[in-house]
XYZ file of N, CA, C and O in Angstrom:
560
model
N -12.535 39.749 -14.897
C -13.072 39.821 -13.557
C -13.982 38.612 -13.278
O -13.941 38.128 -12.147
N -14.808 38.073 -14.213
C -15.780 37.086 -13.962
C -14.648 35.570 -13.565
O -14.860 34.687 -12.735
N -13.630 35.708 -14.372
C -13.394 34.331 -13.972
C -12.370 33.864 -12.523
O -11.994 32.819 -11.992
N -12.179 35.722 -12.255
C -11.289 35.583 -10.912
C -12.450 35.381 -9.822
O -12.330 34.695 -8.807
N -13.639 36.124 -10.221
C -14.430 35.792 -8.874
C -14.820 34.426 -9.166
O -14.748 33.757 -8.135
N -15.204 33.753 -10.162
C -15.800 32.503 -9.908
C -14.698 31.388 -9.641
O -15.158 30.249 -9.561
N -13.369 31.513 -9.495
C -12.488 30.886 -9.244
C -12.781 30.965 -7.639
O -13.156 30.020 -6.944
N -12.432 32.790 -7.046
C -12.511 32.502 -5.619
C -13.915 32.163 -5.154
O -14.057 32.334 -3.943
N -15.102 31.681 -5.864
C -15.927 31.604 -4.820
C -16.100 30.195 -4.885
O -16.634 29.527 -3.999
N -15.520 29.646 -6.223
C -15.013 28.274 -5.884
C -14.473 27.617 -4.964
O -14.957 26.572 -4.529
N -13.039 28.317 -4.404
C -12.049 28.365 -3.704
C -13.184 28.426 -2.104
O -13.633 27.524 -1.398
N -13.280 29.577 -2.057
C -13.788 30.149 -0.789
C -14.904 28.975 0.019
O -15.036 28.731 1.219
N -15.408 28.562 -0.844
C -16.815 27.257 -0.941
C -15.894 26.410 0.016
O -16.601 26.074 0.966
N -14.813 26.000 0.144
C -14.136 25.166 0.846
C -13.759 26.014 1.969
O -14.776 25.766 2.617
N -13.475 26.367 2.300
C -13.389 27.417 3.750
C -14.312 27.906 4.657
O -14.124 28.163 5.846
N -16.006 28.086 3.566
C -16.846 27.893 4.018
C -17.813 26.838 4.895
O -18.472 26.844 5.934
N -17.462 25.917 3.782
C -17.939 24.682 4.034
C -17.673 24.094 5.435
O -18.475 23.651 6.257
N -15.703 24.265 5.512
C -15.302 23.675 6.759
C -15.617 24.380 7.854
O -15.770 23.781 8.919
N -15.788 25.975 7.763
C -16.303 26.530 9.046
C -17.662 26.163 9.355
O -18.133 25.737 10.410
N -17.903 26.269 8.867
C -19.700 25.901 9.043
C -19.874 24.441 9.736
O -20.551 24.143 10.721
N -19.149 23.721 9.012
C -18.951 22.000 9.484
C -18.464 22.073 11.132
O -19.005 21.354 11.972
N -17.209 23.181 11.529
C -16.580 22.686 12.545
C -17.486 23.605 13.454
O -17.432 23.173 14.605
N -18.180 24.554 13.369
C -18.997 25.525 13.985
C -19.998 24.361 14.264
O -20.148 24.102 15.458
N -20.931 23.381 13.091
C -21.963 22.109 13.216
C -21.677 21.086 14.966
O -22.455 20.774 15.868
N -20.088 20.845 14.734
C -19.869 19.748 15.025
C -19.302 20.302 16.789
O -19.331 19.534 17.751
N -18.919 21.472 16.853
C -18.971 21.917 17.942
C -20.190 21.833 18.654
O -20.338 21.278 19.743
N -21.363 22.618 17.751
C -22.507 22.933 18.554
C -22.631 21.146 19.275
O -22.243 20.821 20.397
N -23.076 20.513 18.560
C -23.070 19.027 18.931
C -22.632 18.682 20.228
O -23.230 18.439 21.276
N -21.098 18.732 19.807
C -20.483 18.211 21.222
C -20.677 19.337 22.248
O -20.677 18.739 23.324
N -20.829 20.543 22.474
C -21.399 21.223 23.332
C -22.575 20.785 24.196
O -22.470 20.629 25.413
N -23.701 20.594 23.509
C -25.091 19.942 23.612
C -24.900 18.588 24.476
O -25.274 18.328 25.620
N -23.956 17.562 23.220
C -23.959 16.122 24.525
C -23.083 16.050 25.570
O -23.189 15.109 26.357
N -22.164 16.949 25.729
C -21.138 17.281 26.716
C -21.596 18.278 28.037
O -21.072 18.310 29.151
N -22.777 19.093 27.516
C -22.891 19.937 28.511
C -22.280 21.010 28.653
O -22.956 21.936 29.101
N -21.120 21.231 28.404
C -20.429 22.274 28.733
C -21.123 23.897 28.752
O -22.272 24.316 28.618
N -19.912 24.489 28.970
C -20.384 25.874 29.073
C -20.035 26.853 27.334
O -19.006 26.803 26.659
N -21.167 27.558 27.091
C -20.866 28.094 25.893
C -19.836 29.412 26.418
O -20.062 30.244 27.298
N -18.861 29.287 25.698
C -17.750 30.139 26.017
C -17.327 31.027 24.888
O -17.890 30.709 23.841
N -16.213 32.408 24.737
C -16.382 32.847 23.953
C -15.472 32.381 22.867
O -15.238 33.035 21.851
N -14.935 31.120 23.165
C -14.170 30.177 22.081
C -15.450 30.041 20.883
O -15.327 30.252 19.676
N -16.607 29.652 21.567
C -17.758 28.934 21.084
C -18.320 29.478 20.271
O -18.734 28.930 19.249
N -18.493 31.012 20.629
C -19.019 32.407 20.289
C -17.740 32.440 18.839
O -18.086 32.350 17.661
N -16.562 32.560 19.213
C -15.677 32.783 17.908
C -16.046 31.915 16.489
O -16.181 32.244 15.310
N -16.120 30.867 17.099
C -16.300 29.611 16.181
C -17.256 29.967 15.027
O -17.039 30.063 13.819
N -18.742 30.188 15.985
C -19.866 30.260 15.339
C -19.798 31.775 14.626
O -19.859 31.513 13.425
N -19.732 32.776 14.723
C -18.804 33.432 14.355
C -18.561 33.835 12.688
O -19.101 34.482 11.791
N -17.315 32.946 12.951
C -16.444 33.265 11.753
C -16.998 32.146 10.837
O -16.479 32.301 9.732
N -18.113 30.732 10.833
C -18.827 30.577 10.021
C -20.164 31.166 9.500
O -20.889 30.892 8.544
N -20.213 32.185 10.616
C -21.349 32.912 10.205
C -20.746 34.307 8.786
O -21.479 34.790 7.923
N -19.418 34.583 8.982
C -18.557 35.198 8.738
C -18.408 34.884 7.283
O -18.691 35.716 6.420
N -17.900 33.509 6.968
C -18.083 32.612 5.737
C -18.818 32.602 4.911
O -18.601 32.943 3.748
N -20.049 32.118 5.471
C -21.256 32.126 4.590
C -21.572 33.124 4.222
O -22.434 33.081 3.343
N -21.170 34.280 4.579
C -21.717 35.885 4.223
C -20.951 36.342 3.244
O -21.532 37.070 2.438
N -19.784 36.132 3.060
C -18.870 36.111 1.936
C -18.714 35.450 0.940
O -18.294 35.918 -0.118
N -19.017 34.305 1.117
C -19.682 33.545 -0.035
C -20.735 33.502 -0.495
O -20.933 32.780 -1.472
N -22.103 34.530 0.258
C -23.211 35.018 -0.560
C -22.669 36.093 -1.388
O -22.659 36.107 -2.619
N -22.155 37.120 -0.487
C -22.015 38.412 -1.548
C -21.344 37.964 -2.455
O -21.867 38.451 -3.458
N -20.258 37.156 -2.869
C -19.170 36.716 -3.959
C -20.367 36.272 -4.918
O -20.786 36.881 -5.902
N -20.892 34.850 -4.298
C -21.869 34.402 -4.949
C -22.932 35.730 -5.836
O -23.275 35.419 -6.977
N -23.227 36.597 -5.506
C -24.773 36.994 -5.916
C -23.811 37.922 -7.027
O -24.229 38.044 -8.178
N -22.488 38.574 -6.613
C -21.743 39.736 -7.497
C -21.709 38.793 -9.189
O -22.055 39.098 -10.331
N -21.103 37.567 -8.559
C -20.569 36.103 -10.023
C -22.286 36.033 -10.701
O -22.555 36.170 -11.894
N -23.267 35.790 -9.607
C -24.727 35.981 -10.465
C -24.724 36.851 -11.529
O -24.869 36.474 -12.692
N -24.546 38.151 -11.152
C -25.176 39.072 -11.801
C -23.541 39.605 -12.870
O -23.380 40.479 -13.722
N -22.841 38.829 -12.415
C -21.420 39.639 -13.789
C -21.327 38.725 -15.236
O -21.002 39.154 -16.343
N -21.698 37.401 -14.888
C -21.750 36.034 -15.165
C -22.354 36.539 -16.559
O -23.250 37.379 -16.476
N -22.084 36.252 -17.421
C -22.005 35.918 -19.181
C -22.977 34.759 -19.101
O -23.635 34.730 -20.141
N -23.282 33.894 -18.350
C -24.646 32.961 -18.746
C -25.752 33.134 -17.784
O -26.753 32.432 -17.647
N -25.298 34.472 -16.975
C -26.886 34.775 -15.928
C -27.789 35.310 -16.398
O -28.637 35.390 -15.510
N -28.252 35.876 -17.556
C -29.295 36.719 -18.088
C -30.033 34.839 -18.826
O -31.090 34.217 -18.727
N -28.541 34.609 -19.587
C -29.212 33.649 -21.084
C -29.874 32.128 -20.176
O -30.689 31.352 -20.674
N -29.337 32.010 -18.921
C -29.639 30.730 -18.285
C -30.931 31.173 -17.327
O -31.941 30.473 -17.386
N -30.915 31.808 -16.846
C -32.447 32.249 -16.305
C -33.703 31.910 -17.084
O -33.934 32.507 -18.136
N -34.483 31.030 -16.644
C -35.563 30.343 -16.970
C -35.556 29.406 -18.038
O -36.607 29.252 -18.661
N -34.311 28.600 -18.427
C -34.433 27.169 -18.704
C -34.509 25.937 -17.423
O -33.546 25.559 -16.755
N -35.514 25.595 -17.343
C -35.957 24.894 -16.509
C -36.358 23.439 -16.583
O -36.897 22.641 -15.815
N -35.698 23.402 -18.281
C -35.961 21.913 -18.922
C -33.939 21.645 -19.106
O -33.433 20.895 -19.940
N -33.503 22.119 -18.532
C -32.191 21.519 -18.559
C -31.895 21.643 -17.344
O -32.208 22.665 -16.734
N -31.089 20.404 -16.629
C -31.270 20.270 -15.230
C -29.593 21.026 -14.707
O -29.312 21.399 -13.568
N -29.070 21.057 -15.422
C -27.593 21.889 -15.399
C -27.994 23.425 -15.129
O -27.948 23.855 -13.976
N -28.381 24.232 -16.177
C -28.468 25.304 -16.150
C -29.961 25.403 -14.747
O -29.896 26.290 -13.897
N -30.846 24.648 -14.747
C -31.825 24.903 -13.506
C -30.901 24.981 -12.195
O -31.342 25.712 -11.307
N -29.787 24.387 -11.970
C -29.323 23.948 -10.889
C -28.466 25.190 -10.698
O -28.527 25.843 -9.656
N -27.671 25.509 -11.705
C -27.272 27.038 -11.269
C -27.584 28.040 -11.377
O -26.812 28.831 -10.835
N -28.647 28.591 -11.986
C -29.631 29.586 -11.990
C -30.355 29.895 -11.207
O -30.361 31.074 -10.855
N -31.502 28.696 -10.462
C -32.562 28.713 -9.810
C -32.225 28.150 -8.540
O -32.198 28.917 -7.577
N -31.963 26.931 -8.375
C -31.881 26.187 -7.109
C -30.291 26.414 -6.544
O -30.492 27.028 -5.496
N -29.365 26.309 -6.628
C -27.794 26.736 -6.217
C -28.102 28.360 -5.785
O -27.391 28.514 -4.792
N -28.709 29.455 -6.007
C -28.898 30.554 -5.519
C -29.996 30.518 -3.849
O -29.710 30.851 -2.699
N -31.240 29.969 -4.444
C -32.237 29.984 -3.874
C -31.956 29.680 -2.814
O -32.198 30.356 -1.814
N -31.217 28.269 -2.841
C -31.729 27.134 -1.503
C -30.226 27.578 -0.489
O -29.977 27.196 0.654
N -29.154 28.776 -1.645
C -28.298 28.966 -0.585
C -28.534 29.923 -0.352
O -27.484 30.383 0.097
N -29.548 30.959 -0.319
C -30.030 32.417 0.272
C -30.701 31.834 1.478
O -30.511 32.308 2.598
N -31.721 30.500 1.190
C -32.209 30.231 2.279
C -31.380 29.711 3.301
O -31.575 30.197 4.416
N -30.633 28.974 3.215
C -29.659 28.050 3.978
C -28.839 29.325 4.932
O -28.478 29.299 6.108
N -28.753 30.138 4.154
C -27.801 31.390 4.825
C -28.361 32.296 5.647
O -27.650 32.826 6.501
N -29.811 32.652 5.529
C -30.726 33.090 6.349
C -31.162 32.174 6.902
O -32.323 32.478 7.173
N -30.856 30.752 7.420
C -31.525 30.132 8.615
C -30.469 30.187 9.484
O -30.690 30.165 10.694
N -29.207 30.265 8.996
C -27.371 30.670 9.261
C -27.696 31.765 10.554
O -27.658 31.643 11.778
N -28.025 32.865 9.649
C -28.336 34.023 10.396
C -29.387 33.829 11.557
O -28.929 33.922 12.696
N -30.552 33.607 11.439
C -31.579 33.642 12.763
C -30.909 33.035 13.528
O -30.937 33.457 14.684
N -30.173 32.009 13.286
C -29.819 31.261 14.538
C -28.539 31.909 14.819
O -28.159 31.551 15.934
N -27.927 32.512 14.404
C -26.727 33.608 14.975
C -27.578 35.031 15.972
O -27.144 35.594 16.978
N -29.020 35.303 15.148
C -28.948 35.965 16.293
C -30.155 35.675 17.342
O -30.417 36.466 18.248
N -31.041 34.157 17.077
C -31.311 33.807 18.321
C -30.433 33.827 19.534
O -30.700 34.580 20.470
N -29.101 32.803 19.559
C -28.410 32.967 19.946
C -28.089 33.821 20.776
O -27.710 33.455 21.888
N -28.159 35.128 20.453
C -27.938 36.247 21.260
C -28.720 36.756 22.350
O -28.568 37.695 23.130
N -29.623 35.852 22.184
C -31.360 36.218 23.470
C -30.993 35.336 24.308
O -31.324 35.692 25.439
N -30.316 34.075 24.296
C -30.546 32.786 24.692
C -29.373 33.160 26.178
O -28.435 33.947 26.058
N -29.691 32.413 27.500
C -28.594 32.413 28.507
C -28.441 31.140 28.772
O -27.581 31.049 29.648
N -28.880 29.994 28.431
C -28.491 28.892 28.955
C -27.367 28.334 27.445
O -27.297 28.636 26.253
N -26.756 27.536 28.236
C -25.617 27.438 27.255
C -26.218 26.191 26.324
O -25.937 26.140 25.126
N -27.148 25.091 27.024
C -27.119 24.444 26.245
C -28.744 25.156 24.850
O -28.907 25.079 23.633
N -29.215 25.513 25.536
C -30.486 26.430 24.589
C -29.256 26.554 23.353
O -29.362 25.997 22.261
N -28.151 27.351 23.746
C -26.962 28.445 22.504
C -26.758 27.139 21.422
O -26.969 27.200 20.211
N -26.325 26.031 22.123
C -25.337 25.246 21.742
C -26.478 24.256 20.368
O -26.199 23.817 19.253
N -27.649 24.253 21.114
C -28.714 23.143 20.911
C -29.158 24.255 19.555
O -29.172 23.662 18.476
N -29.519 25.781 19.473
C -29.856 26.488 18.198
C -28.845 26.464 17.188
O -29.245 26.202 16.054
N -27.356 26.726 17.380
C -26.227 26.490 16.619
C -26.444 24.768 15.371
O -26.460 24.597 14.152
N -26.539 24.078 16.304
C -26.623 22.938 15.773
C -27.764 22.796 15.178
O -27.842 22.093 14.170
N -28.888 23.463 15.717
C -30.516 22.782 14.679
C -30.096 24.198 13.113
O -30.121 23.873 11.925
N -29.815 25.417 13.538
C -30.152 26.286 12.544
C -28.849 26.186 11.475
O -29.174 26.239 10.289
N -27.609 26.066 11.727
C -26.280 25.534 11.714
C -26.635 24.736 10.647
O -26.823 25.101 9.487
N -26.765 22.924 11.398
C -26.964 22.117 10.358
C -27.764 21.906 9.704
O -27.755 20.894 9.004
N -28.931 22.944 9.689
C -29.645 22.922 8.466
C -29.063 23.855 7.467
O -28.700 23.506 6.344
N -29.018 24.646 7.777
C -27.973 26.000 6.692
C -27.222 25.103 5.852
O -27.246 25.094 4.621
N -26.284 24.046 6.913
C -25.344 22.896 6.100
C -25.634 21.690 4.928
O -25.064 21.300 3.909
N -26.555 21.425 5.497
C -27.418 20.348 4.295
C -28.003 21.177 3.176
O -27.757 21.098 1.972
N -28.615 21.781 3.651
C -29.237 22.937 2.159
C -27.992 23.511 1.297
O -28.086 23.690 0.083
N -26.829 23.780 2.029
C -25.904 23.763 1.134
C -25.020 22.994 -0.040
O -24.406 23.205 -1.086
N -25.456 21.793 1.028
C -24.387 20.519 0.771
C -25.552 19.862 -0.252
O -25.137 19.012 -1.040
N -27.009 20.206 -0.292
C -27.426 19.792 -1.367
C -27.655 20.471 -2.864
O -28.397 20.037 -3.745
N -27.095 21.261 -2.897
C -27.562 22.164 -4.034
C -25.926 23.097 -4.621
O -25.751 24.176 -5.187
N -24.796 21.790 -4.025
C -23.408 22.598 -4.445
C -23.502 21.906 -6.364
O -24.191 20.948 -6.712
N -22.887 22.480 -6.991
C -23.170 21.768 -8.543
C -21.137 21.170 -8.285
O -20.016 21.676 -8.235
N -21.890 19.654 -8.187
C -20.709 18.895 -7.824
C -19.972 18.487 -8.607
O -18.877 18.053 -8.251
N -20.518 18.515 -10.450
C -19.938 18.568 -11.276
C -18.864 19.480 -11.984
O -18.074 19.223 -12.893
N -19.082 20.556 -11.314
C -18.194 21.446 -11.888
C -17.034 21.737 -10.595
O -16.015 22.389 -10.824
N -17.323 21.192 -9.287
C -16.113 21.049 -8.459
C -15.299 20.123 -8.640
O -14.181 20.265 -8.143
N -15.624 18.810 -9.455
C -14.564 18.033 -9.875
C -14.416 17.573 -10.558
O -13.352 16.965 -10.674
């Protein structure tokens, strides 16, 4: 079981990634375009909000099934095991809860560009906090 989930949350990390990216890059052009937030816009953001939530729970299940999550917890003098123990969890719980507020600011908001302009600030931060703390060594 451990190595089918850490395969798919391997896997999944790329599906994530790109929703989140094309959900980013929408909000954007929404914002300098003006347009109207529509429920295309609404889908988008959405189903990367959708993503990232599935790749926490995968993520936290592979934490805790994981054969080196007890023994790697609190080496903090090896920058491998720190990176997937401590910081690869942390900074993507946070990244995923800034995901979220801004999914449901969002929901208060009536002007389209307010929608479009939170997507993109809470969005691409969720994205960088991700994109910094993926362990890039073991994706390729």
């Amino acid at each position: 079981m451990y190595h089918f989930l850490q395969k798919f949350h391997s896997g999944w990390a790329y599906l994530a990634l790109l929703l989140l990216l094309v959900a980013v890059v929408n909000a954007i052009i929404g914002v300098t375009s003006k347009k109207d937030f529509t429920a295309k816009d609404r889908k988008i953001a959405l189903f990367a909000l959708i993503g990232t939530h599935t790749q926490l729970l995968v993520g936290l299940i592979l934490y805790f099934v994981s054969p080196l999550g007890k023994a790697a917890f609190g080496q903090m003098s090896n920058a491998e095991l720190r990176l997937t123990s401590l910081e690869h969890p942390l900074i993507n719980l946070i990244a995923i809860a800034l995901i979220t507020i801004g999914w449901s600011k969002h929901k208060k908001l009536i002007n389209s560009e307010a929608k479009f302009k939170t997507f993109a600030i809470y969005y691409g931060l969720g994205l960088l906090l991700i994109l910094s703390r993926i362990p890039w060594n073991l994706w390729f």
